[in-house]
Coordinates of C-alpha atoms in Angstrom, one line a residue:
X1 CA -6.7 -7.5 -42.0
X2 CA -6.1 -4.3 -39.7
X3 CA -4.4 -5.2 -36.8
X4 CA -5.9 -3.3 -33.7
X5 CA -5.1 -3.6 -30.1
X6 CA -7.1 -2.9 -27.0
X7 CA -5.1 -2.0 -23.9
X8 CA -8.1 -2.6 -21.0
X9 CA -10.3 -5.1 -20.7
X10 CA -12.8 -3.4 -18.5
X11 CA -15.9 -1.7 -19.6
X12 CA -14.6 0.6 -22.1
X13 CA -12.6 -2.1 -23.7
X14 CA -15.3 -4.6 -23.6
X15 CA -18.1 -2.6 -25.2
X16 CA -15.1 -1.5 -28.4
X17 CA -14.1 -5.2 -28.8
X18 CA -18.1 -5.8 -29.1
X19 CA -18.9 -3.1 -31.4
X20 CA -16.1 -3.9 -34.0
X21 CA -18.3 -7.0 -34.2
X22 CA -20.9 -4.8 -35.9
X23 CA -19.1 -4.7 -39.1
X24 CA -18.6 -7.6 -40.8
X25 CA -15.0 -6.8 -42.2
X26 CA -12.6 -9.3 -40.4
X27 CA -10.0 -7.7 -38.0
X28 CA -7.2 -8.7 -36.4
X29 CA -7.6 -7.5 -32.6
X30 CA -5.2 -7.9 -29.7
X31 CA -6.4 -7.5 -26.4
X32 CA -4.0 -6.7 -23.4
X33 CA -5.3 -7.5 -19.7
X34 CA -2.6 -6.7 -17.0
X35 CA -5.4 -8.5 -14.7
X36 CA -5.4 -12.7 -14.4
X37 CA -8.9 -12.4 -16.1
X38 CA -9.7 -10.3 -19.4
X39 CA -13.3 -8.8 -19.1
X40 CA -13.6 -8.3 -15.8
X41 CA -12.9 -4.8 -15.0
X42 CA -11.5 -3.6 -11.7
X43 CA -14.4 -2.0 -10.6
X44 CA -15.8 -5.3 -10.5
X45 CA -13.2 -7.9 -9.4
X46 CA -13.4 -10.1 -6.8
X47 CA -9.9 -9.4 -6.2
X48 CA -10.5 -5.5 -5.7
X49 CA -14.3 -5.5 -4.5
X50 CA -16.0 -7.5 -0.9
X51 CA -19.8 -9.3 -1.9
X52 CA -21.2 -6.3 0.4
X53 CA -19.9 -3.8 -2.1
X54 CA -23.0 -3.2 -5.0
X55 CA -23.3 -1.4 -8.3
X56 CA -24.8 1.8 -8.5
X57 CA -26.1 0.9 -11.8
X58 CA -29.1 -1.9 -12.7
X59 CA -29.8 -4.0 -16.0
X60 CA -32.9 -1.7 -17.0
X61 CA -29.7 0.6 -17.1
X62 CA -27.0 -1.4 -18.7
X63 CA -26.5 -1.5 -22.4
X64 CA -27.0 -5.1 -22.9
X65 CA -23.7 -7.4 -24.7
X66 CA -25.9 -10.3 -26.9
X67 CA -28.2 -10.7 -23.9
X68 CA -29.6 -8.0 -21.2
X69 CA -28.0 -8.7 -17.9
X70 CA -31.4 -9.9 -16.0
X71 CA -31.6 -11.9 -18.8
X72 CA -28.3 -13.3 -17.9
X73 CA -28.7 -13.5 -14.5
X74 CA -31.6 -15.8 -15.2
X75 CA -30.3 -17.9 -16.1
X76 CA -27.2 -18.4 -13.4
X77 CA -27.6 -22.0 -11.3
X78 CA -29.6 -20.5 -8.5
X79 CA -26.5 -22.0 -5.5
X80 CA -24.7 -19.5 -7.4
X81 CA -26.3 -16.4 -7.0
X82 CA -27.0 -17.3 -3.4
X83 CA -23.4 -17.3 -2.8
X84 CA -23.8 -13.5 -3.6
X85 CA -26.9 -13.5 -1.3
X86 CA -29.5 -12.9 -4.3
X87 CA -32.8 -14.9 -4.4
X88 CA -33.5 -15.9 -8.0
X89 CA -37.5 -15.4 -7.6
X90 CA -36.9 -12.1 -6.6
X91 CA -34.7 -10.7 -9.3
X92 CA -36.2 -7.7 -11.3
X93 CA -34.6 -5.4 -13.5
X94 CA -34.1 -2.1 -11.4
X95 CA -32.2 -4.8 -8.2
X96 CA -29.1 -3.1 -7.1
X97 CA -26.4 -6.5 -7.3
X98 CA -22.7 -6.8 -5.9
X99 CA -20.3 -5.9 -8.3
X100 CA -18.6 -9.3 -8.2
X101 CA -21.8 -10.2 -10.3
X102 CA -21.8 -7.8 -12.6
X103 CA -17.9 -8.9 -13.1
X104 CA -19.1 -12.3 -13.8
X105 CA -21.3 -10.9 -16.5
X106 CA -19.1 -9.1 -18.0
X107 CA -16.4 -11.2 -18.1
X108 CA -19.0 -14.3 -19.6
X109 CA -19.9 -12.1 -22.6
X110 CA -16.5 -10.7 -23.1
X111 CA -15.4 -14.5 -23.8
X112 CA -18.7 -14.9 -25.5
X113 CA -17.8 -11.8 -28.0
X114 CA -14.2 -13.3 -28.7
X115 CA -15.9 -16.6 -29.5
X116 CA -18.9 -14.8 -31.8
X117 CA -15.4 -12.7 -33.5
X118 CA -13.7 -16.0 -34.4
X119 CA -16.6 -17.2 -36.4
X120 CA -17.2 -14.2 -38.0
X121 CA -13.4 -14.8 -39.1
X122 CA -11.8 -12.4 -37.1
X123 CA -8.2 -13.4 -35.5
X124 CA -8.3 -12.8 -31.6
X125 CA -5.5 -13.2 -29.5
X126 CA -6.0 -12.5 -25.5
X127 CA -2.9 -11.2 -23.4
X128 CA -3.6 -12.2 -19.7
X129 CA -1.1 -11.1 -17.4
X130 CA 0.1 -9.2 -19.9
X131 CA 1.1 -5.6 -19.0
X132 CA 1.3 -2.9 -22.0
X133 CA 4.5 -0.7 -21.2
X134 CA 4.8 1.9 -23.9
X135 CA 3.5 3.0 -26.9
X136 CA 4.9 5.3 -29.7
X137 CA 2.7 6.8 -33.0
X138 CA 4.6 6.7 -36.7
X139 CA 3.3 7.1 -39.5
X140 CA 3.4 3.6 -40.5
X141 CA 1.0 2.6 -37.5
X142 CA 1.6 2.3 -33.8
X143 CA 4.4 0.5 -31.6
X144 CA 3.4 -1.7 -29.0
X145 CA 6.1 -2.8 -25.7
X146 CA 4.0 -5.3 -23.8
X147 CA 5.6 -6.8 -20.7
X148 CA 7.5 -10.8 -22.0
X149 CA 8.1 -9.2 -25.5
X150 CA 11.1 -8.9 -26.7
X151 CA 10.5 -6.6 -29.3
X152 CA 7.6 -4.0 -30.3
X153 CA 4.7 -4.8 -32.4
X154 CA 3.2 -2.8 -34.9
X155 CA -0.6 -1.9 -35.1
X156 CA -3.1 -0.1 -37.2
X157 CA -4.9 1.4 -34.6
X158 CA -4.6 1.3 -30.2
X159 CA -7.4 1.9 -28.0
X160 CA -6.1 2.8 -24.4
X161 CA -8.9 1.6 -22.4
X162 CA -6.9 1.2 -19.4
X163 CA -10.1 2.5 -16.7
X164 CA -9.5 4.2 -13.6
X165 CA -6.4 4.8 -12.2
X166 CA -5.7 4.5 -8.2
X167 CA -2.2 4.6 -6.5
X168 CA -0.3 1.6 -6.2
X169 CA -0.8 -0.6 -3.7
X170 CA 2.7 0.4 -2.6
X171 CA 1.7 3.6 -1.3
X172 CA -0.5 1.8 1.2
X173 CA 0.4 0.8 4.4
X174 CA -1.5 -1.5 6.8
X175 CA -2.6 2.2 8.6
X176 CA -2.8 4.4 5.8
X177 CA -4.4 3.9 2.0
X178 CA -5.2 6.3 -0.6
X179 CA -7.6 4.5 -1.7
X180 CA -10.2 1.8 -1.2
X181 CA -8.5 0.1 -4.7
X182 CA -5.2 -0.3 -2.9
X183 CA -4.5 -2.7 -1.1
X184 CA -7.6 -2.7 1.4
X185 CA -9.7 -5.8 0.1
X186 CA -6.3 -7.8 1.3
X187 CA -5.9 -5.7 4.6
X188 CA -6.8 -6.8 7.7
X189 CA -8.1 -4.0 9.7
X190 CA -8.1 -4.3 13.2
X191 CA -11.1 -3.3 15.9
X192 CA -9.8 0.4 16.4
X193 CA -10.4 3.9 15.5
X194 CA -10.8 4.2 11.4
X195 CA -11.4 7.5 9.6
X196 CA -12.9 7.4 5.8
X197 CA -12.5 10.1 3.7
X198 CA -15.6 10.6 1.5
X199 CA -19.4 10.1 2.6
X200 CA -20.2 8.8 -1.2
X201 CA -20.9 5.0 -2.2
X202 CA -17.2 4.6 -1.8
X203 CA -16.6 5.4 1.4
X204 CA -19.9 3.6 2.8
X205 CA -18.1 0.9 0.6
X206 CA -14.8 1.4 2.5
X207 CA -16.6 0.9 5.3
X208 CA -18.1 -2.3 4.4
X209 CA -15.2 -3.5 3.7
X210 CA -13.9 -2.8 7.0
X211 CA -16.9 -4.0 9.3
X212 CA -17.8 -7.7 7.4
X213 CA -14.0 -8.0 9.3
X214 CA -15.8 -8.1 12.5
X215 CA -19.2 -9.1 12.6
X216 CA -22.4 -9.4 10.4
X217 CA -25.6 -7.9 9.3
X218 CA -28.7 -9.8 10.4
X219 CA -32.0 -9.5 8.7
X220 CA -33.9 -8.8 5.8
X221 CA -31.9 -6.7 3.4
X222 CA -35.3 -5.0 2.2
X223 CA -36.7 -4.1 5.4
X224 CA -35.1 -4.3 8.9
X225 CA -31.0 -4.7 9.4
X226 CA -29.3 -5.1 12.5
X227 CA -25.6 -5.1 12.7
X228 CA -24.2 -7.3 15.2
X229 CA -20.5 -7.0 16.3
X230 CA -18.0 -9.8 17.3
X231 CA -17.2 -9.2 21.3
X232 CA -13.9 -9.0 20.5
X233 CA -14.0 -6.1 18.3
X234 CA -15.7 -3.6 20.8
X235 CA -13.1 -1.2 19.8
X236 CA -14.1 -1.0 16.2
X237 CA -14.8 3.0 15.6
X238 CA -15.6 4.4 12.3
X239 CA -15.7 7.9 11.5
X240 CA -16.8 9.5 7.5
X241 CA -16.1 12.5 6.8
X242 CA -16.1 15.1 3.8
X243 CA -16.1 18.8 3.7
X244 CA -19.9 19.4 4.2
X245 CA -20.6 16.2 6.2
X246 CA -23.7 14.9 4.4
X247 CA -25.1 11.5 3.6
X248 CA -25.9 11.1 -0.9
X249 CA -29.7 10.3 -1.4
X250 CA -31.1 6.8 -1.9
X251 CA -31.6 5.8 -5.8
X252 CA -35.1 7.4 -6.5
X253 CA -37.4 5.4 -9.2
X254 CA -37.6 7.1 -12.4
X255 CA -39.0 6.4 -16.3
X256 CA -36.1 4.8 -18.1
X257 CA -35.2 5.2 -20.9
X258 CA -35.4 9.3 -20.4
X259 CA -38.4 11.4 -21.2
X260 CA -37.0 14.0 -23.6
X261 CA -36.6 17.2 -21.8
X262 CA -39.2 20.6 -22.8
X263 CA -37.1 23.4 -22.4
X264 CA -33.4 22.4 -21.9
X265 CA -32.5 20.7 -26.0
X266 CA -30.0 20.1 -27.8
X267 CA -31.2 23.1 -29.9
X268 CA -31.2 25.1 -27.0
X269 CA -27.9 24.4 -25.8
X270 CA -26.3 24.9 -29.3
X271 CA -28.1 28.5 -29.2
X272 CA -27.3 29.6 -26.2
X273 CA -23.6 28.7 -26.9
X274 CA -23.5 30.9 -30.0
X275 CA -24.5 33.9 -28.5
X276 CA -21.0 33.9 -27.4
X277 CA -19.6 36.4 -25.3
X278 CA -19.1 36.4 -21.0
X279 CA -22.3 34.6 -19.3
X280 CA -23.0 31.7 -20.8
X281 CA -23.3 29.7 -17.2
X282 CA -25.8 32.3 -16.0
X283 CA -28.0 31.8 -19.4
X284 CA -28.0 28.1 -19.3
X285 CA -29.1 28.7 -15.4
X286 CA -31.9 30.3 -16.8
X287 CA -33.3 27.4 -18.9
X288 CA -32.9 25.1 -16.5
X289 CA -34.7 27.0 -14.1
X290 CA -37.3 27.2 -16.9
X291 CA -37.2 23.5 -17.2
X292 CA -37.6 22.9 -13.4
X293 CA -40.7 25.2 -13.6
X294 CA -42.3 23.9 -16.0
X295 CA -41.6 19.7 -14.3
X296 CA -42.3 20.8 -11.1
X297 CA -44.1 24.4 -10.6
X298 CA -44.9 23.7 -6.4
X299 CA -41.0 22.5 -5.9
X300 CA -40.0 25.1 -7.4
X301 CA -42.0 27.9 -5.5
X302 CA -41.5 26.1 -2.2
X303 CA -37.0 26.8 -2.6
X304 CA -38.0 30.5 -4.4
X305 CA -36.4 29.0 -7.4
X306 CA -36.6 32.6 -9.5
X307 CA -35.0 34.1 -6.5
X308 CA -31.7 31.9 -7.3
X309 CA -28.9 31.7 -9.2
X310 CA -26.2 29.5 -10.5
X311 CA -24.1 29.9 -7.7
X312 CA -26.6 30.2 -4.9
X313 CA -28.7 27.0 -6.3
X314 CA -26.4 24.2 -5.2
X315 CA -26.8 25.8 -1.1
X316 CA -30.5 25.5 -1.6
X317 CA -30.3 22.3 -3.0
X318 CA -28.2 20.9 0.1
X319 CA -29.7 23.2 2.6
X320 CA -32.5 20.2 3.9
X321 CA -29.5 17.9 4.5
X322 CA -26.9 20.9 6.3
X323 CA -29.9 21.5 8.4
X324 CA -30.6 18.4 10.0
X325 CA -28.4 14.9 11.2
X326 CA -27.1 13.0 8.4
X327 CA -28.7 9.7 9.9
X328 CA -31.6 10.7 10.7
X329 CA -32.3 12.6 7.0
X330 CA -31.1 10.0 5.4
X331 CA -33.6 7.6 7.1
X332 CA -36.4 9.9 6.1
X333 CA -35.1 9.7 2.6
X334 CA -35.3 6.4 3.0
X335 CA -38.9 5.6 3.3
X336 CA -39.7 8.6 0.8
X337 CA -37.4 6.8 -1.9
X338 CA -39.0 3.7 -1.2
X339 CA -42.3 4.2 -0.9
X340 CA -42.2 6.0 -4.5
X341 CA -40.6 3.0 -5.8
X342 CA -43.6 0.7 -4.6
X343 CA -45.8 3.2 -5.7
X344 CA -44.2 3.9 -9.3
X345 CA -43.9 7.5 -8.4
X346 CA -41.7 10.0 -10.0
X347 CA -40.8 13.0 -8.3
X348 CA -40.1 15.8 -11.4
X349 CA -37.8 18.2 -10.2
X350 CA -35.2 14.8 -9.0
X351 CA -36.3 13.9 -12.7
X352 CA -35.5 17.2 -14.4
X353 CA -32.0 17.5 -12.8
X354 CA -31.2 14.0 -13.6
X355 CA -31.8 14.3 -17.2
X356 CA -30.4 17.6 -17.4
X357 CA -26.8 16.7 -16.6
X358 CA -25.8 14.9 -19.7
X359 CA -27.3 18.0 -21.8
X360 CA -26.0 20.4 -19.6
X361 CA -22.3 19.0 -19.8
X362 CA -22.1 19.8 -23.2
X363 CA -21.5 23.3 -22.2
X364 CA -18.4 22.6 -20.4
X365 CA -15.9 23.1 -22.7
X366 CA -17.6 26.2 -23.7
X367 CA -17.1 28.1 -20.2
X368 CA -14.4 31.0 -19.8
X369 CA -11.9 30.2 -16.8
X370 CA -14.5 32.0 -14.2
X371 CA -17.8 30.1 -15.1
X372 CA -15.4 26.9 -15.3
X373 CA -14.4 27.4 -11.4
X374 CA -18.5 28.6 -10.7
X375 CA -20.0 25.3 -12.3
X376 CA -17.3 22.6 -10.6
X377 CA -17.8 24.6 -7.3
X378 CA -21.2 24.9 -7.9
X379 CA -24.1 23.3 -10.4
X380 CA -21.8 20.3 -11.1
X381 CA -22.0 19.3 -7.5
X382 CA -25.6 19.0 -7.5
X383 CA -26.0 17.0 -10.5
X384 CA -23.0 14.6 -9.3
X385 CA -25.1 14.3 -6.0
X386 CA -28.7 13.2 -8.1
X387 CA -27.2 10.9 -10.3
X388 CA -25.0 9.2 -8.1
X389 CA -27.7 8.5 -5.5
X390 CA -26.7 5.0 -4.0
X391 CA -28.9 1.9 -4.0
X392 CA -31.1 1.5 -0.8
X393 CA -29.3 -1.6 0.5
X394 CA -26.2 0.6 1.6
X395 CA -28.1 3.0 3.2
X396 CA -29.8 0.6 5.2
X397 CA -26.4 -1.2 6.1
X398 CA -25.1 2.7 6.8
X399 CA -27.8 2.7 8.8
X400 CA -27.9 -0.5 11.0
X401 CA -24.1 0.5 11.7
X402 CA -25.2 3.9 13.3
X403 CA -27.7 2.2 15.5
X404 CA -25.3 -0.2 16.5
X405 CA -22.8 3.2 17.6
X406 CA -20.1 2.1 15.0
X407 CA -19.9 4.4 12.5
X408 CA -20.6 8.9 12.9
X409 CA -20.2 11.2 10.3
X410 CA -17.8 14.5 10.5
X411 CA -18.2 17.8 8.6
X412 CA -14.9 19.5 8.3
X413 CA -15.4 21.9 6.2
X414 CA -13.7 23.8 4.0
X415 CA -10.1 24.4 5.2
X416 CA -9.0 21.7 6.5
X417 CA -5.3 19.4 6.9
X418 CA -4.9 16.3 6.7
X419 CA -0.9 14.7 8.3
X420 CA 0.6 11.7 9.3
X421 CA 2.2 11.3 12.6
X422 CA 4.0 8.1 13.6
X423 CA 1.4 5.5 12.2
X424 CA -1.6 8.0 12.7
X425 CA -3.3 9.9 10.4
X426 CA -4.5 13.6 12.0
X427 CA -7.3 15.6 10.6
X428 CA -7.2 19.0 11.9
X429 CA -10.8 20.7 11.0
X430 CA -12.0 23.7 12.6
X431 CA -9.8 24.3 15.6
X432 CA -10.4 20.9 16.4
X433 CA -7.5 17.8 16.2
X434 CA -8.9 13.7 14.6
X435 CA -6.3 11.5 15.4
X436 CA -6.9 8.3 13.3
X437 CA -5.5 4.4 13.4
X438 CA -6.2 3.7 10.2
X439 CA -7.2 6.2 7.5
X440 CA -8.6 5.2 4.0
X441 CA -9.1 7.7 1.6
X442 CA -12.2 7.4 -0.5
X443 CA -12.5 10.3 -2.5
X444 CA -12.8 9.1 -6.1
X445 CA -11.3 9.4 -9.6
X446 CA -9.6 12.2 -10.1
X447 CA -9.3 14.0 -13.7
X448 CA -5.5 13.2 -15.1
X449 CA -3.4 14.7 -17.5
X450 CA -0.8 14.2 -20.3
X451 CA 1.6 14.2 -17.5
X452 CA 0.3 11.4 -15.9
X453 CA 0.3 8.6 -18.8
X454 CA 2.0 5.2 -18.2
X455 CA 3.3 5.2 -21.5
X456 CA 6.8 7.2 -21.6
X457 CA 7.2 7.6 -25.5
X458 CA 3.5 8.6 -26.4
X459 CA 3.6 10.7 -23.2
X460 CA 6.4 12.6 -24.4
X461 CA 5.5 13.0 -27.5
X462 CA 2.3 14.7 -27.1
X463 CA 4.0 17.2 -24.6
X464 CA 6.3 18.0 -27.7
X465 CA 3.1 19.0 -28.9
X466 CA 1.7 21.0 -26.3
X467 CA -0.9 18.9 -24.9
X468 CA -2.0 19.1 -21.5
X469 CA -5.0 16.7 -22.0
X470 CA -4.8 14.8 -24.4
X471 CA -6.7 16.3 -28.1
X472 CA -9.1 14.3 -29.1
X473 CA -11.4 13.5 -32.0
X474 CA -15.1 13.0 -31.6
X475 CA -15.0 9.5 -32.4
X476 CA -12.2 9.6 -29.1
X477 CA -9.0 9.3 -31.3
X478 CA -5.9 11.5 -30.9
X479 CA -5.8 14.3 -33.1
X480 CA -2.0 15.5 -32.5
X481 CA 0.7 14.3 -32.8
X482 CA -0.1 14.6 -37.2
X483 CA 1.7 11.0 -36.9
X484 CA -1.1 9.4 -34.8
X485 CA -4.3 11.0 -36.4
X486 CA -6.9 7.9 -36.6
X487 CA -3.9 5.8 -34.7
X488 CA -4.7 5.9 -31.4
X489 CA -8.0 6.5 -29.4
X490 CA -8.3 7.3 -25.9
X491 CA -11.2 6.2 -24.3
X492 CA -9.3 6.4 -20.9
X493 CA -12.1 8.1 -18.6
X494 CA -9.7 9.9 -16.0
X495 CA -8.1 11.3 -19.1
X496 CA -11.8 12.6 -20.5
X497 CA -12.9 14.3 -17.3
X498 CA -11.5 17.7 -18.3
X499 CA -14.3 18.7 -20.3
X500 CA -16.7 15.6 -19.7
X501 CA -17.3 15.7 -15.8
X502 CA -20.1 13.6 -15.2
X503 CA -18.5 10.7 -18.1
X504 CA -17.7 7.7 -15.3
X505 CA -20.6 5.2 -15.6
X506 CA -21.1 1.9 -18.1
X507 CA -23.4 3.7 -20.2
X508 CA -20.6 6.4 -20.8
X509 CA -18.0 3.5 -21.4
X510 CA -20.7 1.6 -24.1
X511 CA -20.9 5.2 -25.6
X512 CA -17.0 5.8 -26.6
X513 CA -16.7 2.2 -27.5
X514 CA -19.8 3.1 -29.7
X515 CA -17.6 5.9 -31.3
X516 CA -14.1 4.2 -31.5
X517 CA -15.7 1.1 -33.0
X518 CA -16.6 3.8 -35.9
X519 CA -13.1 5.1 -36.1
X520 CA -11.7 1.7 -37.8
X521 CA -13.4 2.5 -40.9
X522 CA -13.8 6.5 -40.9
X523 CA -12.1 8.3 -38.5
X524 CA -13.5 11.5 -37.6
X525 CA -11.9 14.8 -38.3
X526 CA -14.3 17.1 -36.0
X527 CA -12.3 18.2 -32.8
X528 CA -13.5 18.1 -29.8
X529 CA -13.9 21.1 -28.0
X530 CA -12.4 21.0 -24.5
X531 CA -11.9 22.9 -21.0
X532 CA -8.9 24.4 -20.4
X533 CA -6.1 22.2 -18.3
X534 CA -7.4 23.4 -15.0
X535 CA -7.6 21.2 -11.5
X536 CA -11.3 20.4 -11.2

């Protein structure tokens, strides 16, 4: 048997250990999980995540592992899905759930898949607890240092699936942490003045993390929410903030799976790339303004869409949120979101830039240094913003928090500092000084590099070779060093962001493990082409 071992047990990891099962050769897989539970993921552990915090994504969205997640779901004892504060009779495949769920799912059919391997006669051996420490390519297979071993083991093939990374939980203190994924699930967080960084789902996540400390929401999660506040956290303040200051829209009802797009194809991409030369950002602009057109011809006379370009799109697409209060536009958008979902409506032009993202990110890589910096600045904000609208629920908990004069927003815009004084945390924003109790910064994954790899031999050895980013094939596996051609894939996402911006999401992490799967029996040869090592 090949031996093959799977460092990561969320998402990415999962969906690879599944689609080995596809082939009916027998394999020897070794799956490392740092984490108590294998199959779980820390995006969705109880141990990382609150029951208020939800997924962004839904089961008509989720590639399904032996059974569709509703399906699943289903078919839960109904006590325990009201523990999670879900009514069985109203479950339907587009219901926004908390995370914990989804981690429950996941981590049922991860144990399901290990049992389905074994009878298919594949040896499986689960590492819990177990906390992969280096690895090192030869060219007799790869060497694996797991944390209890007292010697390396050798493997045909290692998928680093390790997910996102945060900082460690020692960086936090009980004022100040980077992140929402360190340390804060366990915090206590007293009734005082708290500034978020970051106006996306995690930061109105952050927040809910820090308010279900001090009171509750009352009423109908679907309609009207209060928020009422324990008396003796009067002092509770919140503050969000981010650079413009604006709230994400509510997730918008939409055909799924995709309509295939008119103007913006494959074919169309591939051609436009050819022509080669300086410009290639400003030609792709002009499809997708084509597309847009053709989707939604009054939209797209009402913002003068001809009159635009790729770097004076995104401030028309923001300008109806700049314009007006965060709360109250995002209570308009609201009802308009929700009234379209009763009504099975789809508004085009939301359609025809959510569907063109995953097309247009295949240009990426093909960008010169000064269209990279225009599109991350630019274009790539607005398509982060449509599909990472949030689900309703948080924007009516967001809400219900502003009413009860908890929680404001800040713009700071673009030059701003951010110090620690004493225990505080000071935000200096245009002239004007934020002094902070507690500060949680919410920003997000950020891309990483060769630099930043866990694992001190491989690291070194591909910054022997020059690597930056790590070279990849397109079925994910390293390409250089020669020594670990087809020996070791990286489906890592914060390592992929480089030239895949818009690649976080389970679909993305179902798509790699699609490809790596493949790479047992024919490793792909086809590079990868790939942005230059740049800060996005």
């Amino acid at each position: 048997m090949k031996k093959i071992a799977i460092i990561g047990t969320g998402p990415t990891g999962i969906y690879t250990f599944y689609s080995l099962l596809n082939d009916s050769t027998p394999l020897s897989v070794t799956v490392f999980e740092q984490a108590s539970e294998a199959g779980v993921g820390m995006p969705y552990s109880d141990e990382e995540n609150s029951r208020m915090m939800l997924a962004n994504i839904a089961s008509i969205e989720i590639p399904p592992l032996f059974i569709t997640y509703i399906e699943w779901l289903r078919a839960q004892n109904p006590q325990r899905l009201a523990r999670y504060g879900v009514d069985p009779q109203s479950l339907h495949v587009r219901q926004f759930l908390p995370r914990i769920l989804l981690g429950d799912y996941f981590r049922a059919q991860f144990l399901a898949a290990v049992a389905h391997a074994r009878r298919q006669g594949f040896k499986v051996d689960v590492r819990e607890n177990c906390q992969v420490t280096d690895l090192e390519v030869t060219p007799e297979g790869v060497l694996l240092w797991a944390e209890g071993e007292a010697s390396a083991a050798r493997y045909d093939l290692a998928v680093i699936a390790t997910g996102h990374v945060w900082p460690d939980e020692s960086e936090a203190t009980h004022t100040f942490f980077p992140s929402p994924w360190s340390g804060l699930m366990e915090a206590r967080i007293p009734a005082c003045h708290i500034g978020i960084m970051g106006t996306s789902l995690s930061g109105i996540d952050a927040a809910m993390a820090v308010v279900i400390q001090h009171g509750d929401f009352i009423g109908d999660e679907d309609e009207q929410l209060t928020f009422r506040l324990n008396k003796e956290s009067e002092a509770l303040n919140i503050v969000l903030m981010s650079r413009t200051g604006i709230l994400p829209e509510a997730d918008f009802y939409c055909p799924i799976p995709y309509q295939p797009l008119n103007v913006v194809t494959p074919d169309a991409i591939e051609k436009a790339v050819a022509a080669g030369g300086a410009g290639l950002l400003d030609r792709i602009f002009g499809l997708i303004v084509e597309e847009i057109d053709q989707a939604d011809p009054d939209w797209s006379r009402q913002l003068e869409l001809h009159t635009l370009d790729a770097d004076s799109f995104p401030a028309a697409w923001f300008a109806d949120r700049q314009q007006n209060d965060p709360f109250r536009w995002a209570l308009a958008n609201l009802h308009e979101v929700e009234r379209n979902k009763r009504d099975r409506r789809t508004v085009p032009w939301r359609y025809a830039i959510l569907r063109l993202h995953e097309v247009i990110e295949e240009i990426v890589p093909h960008l010169d240094e000064n269209d990279s910096k225009r599109f991350s600045g630019g274009l790539a904000r607005v398509f982060i913003d449509n599909y990472a609208a949030v689900p309703s629920q948080s924007i009516r908990r967001l809400l219900a928090l502003r009413e009860a004069g908890i929680v404001s927003i800040l713009a700071l815009g673009d030059d701003y500092q951010l110090n620690e004084k004493g225990s505080q945390t000071v935000i200096t924003a245009q002239g004007e000084h934020h002094d902070f109790d507690v500060f949680i910064d919410a920003r997000g994954q950020k891309a990483l590099k060769t630099r930043d790899l866990p694992f001190p031999t491989l690291r070194r050895q591909l910054q022997a070779c020059g690597d930056e980013i790590p070279e990849v094939a397109d079925d994910y596996t390293l390409l250089s060093p020669d020594s670990a051609r087809g020996r070791i894939a990286f489906g890592a996402l914060p390592y992929l962001m480089h030239d895949r911006p818009f690649v976080q999401g389970i679909t993305a992490c179902a798509d790699i493990g699609a490809a790596i799967a493949g790479a047992i029996h024919q490793p792909a040869s086809r590079r990868r082409k790939r942005l230059p090592a740049i800060d996005l």
